[in-house]
Coordinates of C-alpha atoms in Angstrom, one line a residue:
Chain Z
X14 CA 96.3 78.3 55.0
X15 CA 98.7 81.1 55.9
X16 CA 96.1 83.6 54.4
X17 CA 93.8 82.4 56.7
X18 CA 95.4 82.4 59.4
X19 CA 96.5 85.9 58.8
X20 CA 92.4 86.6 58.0
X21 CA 91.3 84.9 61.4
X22 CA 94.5 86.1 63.7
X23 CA 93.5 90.3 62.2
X24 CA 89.8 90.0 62.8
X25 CA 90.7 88.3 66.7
X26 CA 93.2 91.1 67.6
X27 CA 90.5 94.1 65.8
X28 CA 87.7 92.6 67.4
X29 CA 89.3 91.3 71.1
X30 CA 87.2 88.2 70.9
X31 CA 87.8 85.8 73.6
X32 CA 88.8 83.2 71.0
X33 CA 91.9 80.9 70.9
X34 CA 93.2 79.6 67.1
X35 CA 95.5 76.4 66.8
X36 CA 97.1 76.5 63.4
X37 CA 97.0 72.4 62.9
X38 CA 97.6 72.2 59.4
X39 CA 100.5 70.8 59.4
X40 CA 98.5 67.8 61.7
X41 CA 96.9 66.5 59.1
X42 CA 97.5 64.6 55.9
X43 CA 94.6 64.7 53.5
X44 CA 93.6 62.2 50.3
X45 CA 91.1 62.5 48.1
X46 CA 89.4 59.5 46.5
X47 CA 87.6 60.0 44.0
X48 CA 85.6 58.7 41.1
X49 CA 82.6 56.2 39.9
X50 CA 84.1 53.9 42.3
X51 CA 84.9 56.2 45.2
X52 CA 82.1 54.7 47.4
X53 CA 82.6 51.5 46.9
X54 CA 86.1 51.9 48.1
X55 CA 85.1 54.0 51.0
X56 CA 82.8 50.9 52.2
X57 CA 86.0 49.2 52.2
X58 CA 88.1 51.6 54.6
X59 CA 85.1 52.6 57.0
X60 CA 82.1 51.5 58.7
X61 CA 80.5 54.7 58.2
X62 CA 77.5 54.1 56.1
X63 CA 78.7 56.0 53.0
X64 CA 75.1 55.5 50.8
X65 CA 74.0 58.9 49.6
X66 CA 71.4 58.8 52.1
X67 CA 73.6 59.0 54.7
X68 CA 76.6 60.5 53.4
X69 CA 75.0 63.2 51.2
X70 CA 77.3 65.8 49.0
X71 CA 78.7 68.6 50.7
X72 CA 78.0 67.1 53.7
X73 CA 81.1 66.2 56.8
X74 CA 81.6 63.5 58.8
X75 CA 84.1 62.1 61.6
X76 CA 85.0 58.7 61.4
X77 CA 87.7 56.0 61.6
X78 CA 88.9 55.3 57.9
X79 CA 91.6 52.7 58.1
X80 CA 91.9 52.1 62.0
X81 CA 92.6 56.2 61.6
X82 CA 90.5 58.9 63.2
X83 CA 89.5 61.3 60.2
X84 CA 87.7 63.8 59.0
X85 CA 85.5 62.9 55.7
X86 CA 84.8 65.5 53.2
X87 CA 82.0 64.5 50.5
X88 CA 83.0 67.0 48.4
X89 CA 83.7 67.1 44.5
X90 CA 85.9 69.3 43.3
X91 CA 87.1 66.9 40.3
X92 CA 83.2 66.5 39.4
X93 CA 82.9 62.7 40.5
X94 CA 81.8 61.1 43.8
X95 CA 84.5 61.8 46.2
X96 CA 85.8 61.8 49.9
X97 CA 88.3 64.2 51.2
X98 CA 89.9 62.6 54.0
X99 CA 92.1 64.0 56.4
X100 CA 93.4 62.3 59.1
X101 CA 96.5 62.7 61.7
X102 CA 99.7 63.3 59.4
X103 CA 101.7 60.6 61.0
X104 CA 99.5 58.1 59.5
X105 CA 99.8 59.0 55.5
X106 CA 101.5 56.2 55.1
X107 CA 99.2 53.8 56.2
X108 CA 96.3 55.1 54.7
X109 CA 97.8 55.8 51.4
X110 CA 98.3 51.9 51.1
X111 CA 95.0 50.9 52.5
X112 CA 93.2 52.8 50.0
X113 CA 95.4 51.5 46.9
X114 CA 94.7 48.2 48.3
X115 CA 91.0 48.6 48.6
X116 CA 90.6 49.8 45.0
X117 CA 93.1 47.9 43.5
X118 CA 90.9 45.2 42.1
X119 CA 89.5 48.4 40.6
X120 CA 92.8 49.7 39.2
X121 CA 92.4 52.2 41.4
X122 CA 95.7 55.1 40.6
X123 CA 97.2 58.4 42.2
X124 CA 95.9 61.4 39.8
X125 CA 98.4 64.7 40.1
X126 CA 97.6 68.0 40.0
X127 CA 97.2 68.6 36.1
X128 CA 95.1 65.8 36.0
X129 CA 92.5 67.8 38.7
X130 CA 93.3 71.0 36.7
X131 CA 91.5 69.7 34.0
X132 CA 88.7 67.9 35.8
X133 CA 87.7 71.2 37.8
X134 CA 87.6 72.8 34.6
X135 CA 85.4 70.3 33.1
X136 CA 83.0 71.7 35.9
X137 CA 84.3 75.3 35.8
X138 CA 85.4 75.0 39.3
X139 CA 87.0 78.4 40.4
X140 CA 90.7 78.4 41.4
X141 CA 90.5 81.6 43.3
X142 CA 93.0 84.1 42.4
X143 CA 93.7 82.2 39.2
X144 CA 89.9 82.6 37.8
X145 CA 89.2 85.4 40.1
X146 CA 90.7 88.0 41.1
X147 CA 90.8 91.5 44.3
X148 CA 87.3 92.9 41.8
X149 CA 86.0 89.5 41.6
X150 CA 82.0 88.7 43.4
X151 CA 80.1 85.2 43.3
X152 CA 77.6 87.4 41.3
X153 CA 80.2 87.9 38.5
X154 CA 81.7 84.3 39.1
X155 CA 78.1 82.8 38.4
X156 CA 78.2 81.6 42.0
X157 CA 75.1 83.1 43.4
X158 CA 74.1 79.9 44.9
X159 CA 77.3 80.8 47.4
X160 CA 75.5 84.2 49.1
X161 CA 73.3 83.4 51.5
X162 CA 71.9 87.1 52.5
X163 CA 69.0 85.6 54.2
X164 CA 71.3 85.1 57.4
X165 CA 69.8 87.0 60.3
X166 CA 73.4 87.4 61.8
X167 CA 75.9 89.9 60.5
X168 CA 79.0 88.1 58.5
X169 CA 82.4 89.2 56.8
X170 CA 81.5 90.7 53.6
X171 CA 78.2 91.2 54.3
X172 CA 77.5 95.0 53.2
X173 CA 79.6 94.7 50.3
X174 CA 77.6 91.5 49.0
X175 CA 74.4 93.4 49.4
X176 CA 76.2 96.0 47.0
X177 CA 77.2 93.7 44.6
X178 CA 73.5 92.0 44.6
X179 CA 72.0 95.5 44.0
X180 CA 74.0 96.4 41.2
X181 CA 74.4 93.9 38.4
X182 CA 78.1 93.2 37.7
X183 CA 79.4 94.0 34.5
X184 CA 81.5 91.2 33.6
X185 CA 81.2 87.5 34.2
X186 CA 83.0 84.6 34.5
X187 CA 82.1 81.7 32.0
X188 CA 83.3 79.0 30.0
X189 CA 84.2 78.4 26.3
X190 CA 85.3 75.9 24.2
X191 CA 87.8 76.1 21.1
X192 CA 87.1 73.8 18.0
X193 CA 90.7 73.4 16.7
X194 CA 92.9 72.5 19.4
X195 CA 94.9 75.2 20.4
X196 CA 94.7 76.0 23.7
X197 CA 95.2 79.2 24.9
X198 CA 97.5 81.2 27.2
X199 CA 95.9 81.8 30.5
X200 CA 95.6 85.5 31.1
X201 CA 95.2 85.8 26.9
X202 CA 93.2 88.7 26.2
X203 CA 89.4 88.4 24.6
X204 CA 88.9 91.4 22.3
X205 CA 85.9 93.0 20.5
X206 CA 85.0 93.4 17.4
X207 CA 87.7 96.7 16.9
X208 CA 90.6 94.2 18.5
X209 CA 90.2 95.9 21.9
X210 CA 91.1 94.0 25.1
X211 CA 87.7 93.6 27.0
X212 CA 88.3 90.2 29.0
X213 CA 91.0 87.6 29.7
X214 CA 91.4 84.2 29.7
X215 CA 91.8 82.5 33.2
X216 CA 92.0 78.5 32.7
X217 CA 92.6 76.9 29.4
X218 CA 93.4 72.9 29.2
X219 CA 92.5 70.3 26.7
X220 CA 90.4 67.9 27.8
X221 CA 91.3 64.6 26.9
X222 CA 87.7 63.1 28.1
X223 CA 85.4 65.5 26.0
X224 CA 87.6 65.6 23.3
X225 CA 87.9 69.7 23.3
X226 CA 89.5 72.5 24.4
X227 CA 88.0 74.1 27.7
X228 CA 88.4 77.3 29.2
X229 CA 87.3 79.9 30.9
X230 CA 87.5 83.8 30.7
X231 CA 85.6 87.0 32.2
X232 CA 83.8 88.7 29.3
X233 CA 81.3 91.9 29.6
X234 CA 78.3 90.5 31.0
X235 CA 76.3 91.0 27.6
X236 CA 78.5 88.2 26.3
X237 CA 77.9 85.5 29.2
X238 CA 75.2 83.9 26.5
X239 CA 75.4 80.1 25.3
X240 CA 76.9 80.2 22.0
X241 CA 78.3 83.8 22.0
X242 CA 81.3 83.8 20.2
X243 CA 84.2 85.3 21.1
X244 CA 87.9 86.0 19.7
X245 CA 91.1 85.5 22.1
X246 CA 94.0 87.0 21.0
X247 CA 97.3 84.1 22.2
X248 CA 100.5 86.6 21.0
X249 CA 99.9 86.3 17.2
X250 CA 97.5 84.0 17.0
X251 CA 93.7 84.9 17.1
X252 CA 91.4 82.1 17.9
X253 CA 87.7 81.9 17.6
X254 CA 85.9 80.6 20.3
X255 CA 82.4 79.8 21.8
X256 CA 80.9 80.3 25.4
X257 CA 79.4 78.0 27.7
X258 CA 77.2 79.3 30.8
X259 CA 77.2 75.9 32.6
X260 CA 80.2 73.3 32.7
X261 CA 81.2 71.0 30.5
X262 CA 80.6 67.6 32.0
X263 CA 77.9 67.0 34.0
X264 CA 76.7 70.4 33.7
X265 CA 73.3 69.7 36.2
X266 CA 75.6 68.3 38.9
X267 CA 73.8 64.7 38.6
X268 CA 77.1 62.8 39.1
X269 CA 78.4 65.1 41.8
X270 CA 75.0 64.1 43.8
X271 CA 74.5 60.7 42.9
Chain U
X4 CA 82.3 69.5 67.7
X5 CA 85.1 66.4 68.5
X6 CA 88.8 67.0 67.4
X7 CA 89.3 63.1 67.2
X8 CA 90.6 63.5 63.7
X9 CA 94.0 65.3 65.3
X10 CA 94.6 62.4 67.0
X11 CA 97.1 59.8 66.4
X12 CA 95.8 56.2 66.7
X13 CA 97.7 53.4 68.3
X14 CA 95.6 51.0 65.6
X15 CA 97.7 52.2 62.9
X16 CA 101.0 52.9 62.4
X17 CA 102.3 56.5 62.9
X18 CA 105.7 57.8 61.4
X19 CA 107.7 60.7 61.7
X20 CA 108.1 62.8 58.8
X21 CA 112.1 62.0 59.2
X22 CA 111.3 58.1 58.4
X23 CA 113.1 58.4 55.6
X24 CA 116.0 60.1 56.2
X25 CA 116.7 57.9 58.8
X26 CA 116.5 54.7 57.0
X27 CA 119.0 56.3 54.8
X28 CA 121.1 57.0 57.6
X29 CA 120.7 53.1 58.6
X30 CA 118.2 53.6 61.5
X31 CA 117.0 50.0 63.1
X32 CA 113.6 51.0 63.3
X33 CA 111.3 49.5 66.1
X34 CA 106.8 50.0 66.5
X35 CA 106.8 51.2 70.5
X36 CA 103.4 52.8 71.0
X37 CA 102.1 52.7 68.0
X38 CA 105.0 54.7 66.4
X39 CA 108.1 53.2 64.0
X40 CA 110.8 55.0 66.0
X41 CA 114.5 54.7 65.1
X42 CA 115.7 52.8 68.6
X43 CA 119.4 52.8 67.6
X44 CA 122.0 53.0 64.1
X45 CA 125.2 51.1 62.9
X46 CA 128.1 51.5 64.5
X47 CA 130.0 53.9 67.1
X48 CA 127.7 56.7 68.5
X49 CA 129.2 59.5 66.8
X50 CA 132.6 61.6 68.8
X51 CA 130.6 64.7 68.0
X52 CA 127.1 66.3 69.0
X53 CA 123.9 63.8 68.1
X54 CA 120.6 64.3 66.8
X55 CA 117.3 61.9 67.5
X56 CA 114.0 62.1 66.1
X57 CA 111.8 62.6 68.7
X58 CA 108.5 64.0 66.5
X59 CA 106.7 61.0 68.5
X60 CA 106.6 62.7 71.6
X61 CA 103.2 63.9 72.2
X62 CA 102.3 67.6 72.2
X63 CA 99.4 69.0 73.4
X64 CA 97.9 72.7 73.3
X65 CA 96.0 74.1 76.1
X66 CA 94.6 77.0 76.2
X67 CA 93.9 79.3 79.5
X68 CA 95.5 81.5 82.1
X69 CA 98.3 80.2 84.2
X70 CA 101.3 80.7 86.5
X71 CA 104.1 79.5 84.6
X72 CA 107.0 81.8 84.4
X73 CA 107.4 83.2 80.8
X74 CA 110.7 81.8 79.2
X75 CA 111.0 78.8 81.4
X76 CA 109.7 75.3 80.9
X77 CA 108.3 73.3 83.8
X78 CA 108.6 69.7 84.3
X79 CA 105.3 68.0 85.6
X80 CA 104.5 64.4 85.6
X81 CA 107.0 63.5 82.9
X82 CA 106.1 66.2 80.4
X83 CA 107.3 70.1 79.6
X84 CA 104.8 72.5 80.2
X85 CA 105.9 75.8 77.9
X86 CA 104.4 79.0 78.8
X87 CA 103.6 80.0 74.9
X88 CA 101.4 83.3 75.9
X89 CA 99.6 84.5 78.5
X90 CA 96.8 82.3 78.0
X91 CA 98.5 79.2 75.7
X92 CA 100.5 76.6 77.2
X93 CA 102.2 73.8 74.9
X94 CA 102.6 70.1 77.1
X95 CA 105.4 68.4 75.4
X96 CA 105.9 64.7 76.2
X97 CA 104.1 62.9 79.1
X98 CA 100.8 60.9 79.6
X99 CA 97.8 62.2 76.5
X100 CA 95.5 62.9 78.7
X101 CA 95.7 65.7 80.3
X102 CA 92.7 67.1 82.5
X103 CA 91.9 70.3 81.0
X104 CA 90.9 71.3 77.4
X105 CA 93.4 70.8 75.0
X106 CA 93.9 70.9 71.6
X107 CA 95.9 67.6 69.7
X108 CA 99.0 69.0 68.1
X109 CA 101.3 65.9 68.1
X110 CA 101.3 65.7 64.6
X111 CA 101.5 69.4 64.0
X112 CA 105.0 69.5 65.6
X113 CA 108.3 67.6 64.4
X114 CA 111.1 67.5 66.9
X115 CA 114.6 66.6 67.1
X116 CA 116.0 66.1 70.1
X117 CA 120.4 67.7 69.9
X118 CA 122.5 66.4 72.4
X119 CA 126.5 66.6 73.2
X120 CA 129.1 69.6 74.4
X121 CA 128.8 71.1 71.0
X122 CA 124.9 70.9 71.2
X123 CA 125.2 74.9 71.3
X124 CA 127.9 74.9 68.1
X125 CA 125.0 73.3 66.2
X126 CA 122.6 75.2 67.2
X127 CA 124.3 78.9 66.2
X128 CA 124.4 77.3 63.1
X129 CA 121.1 78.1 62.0
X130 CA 119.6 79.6 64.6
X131 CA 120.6 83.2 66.3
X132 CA 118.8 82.1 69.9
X133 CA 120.9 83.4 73.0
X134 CA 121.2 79.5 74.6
X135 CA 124.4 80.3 76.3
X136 CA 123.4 79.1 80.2
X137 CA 122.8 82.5 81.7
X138 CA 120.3 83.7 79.3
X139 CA 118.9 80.4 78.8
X140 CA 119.3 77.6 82.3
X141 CA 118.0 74.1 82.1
X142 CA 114.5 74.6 81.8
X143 CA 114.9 77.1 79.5
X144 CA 112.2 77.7 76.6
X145 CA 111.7 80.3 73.4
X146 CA 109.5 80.0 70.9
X147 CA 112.1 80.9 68.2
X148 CA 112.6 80.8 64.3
X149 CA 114.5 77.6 63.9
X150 CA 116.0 77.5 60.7
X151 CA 114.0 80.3 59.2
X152 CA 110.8 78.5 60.1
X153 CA 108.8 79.0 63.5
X154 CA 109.5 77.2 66.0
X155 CA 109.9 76.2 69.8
X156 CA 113.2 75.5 71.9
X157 CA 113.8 73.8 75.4
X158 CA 117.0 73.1 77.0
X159 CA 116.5 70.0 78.9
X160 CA 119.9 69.6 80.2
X161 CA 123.2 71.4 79.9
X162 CA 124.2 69.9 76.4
X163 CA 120.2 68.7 75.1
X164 CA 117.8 70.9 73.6
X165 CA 114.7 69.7 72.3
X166 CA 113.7 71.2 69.2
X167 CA 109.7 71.7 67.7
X168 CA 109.1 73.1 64.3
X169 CA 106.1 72.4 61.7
X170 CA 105.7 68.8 60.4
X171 CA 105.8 69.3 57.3
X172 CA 109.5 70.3 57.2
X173 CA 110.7 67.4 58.9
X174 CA 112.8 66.5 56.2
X175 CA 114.0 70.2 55.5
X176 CA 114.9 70.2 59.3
X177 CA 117.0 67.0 59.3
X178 CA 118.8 67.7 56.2
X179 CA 119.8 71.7 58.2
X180 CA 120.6 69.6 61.3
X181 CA 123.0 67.2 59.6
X182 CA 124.4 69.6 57.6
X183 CA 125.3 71.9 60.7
X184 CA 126.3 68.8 63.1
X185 CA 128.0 66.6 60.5
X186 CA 130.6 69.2 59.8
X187 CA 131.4 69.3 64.2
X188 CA 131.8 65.2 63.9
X189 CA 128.0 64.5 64.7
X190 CA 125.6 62.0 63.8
X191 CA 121.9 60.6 64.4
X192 CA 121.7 58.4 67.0
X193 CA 118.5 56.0 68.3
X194 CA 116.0 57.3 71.1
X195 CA 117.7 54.4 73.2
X196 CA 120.6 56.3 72.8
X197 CA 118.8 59.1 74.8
X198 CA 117.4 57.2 77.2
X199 CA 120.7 55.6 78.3
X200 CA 121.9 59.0 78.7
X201 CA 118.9 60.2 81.1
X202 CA 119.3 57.3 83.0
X203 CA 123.1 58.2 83.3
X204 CA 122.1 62.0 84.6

């Protein structure tokens, strides 16, 4: 949030734009629920009609969730049906126990932050600056999807995009998987065939649902193929592994839409 | 687009990010508006300078030109109107609505309000704002780093100063206050407390 700030508060005083910003992070308390159950729950908490008609993925909506004014997020960064709510930070109390109440019957538990490690990564979910990084583009990130240069208007990053689109990058971002369990060191290097460094390592987790170690780790471009194999070197230790262009679980986003 | 979302609701109970410390400290808590507020705490008020949460006050940012006098607060219908900039005004306390746009920011800002003659004393203790009486009157307001986090300051009377910083270092800021004011003899005492002492000034 402070980047962001910093972002918005540099392009008003470069620009002069007659624009006030109201830092209000600190207003709001956020949850997110999350999982096969997620909507049920969310009928529970809110009137709002919460079908996927209605309530459709990556889609926002403003509506009372416990008594509490909030802000409804369907978003899914841990691949499943989810809601991120926020709400007025005074009331995290209350609306922490109304939603373990309304999914209790469905054993309904607080995840942590490893546990959503590993779930983005079963989708290959960026963390940026973790997976990406200041030479970083959504091109290399296999995120074109994100650019959307059909915009009549100018926007931030605009030019440079255009750049990136024109000239193929020559590295991507994609996932692999390890057959014998070790997991390796994120920012471990992937070499070539002589030994050389020519890619690292970003996220690496096992994943207790598929069974497997996951990762993912930027390789020269030529090498973002299903199946490639490719050799990390972990300090003495050099492990063989295999990519994977799409994610893990639910690699055609069916879940995350349903 | 609405900014409902900011604001607090009186169908659900709000609480100060200081809840906690204050139950430890033996607050009797009490719901008044819509907010669990510690009204009073065991035993003799303390012979040294106080503390009371006072995060449920309600702020308010509005944004605009005005005629406010930069460094001074003004008092208008109950609440503080602090000259922030040129064009941003913070409305601390008072009725909600206020008859211009404004953004919700009640839960954005903690406060603790520091009362008593060594008021000051605390104060210097973590905090290197001038807020001797000729370089800050009653009335007085600075947005100031508090603590080493940003911050706003109003002197409300000659030994109370209200204190704003960001919500989510409510417990931080408790734990600095009672460790400066605790050493002087002080103590957290109940928003009654406060309002007995108003209504003696």
């Amino acid at each position: 949030a402070g980047a962001v700030e910093q972002w918005f508060s540099w392009w008003l005083a470069d620009w002069r734009m007659q624009v006030a910003l109201t830092d209000v992070t600190q207003g709001l308390a956020a949850v997110n629920l999350a999982g096969p159950r997620a909507r049920e729950i969310m009928g529970r908490l809110t009137d709002l009609d919460c079908s996927n008609e209605a309530f459709t993925y990556l889609d926002a909506k403003r509506a009372p969730v416990a008594g509490v004014p909030a802000l409804l997020l369907r978003i899914g960064f841990v691949g499943e049906v989810g809601y991120e709510i926020h709400f007025p930070a005074a009331h995290g109390q209350h609306v922490w126990d109304a939603i373990l109440e309304a999914g209790a019957e469905h054993g309904i538990r607080p995840f942590g932050l490893e546990p959503q490690r590993i779930l983005r990564l079963q989708k290959m979910h960026i963390l940026v600056g973790q997976d990406t990084d200041s030479e970083s583009t959504p091109y290399g990130a296999a995120m074109p999807w994100i650019v959307k240069l059909d915009k009549d208007e100018d926007f931030i990053g605009k030019w440079a995009l255009e750049h990136a689109a024109e000239h193929p990058s020559e590295t991507a971002l994609v996932g692999f998987t390890l057959p014998d369990g070790d997991v390796p060191t994120e920012g471990a290097a992937v070499l070539d065939s002589r030994g050389e460094p020519i890619g690292q390592v970003t996220s690496a987790r096992h994943s207790r649902q598929l069974g497997q170690v996951i990762g993912m780790a930027w390789v020269p471009a030529d090498m973002a193929t299903d199946g490639a194999a490719i050799t990390i070197s972990d300090e003495s230790r050099r492990l063989r592994a295999e990519v994977l262009t799409k994610p893990f679980y639910d690699p055609d986003g069916e879940v995350l839409r349903s | 687009m609405s900014f409902e979302f900011l604001r607090p609701s009186a169908e659900a109970v709000a609480r100060s990010p200081m809840e906690a410390q204050a139950l430890a400290a033996g607050a009797q808590m009490e719901l008044r508006d819509g907010w669990n507020v510690a009204v009073a705490y065991p035993g003799a008020p303390p012979a040294g300078p106080a503390w009371v949460d006072s995060s449920h006050l309600s702020k308010l940012e509005v944004a605009g030109a005005h005629q406010l006098t930069f460094g001074m607060a003004s008092r208008i219908d109950g609440a503080w109107w602090c000259p922030v900039t040129r064009d941003r005004t913070l409305v601390i306390g008072g009725a909600r609505d206020v008859a211009v746009d404004h953004i919700e920011v009640t839960t954005a800002l903690a406060a603790l309000t520091i009362v008593g003659p060594l008021a000051r004393e605390v104060f210097a203790r973590f905090c290197a704002v001038d807020l001797r009486p000729q370089a800050m009157p009653v009335g007085g307001f600075r947005p100031a780093s508090v603590a080493r986090t940003p911050g706003y300051v109003v002197r409300e009377g000659s030994d109370r100063f209200l204190m704003l910083f960001g919500w989510a270092l409510g417990e931080y800021m408790w734990t600095v206050v009672a460790d400066a004011a605790e050493s002087l003899g002080g103590g957290p005492v109940g928003i009654d407390a406060l309002d007995r002492e108003v209504a003696r000034a």
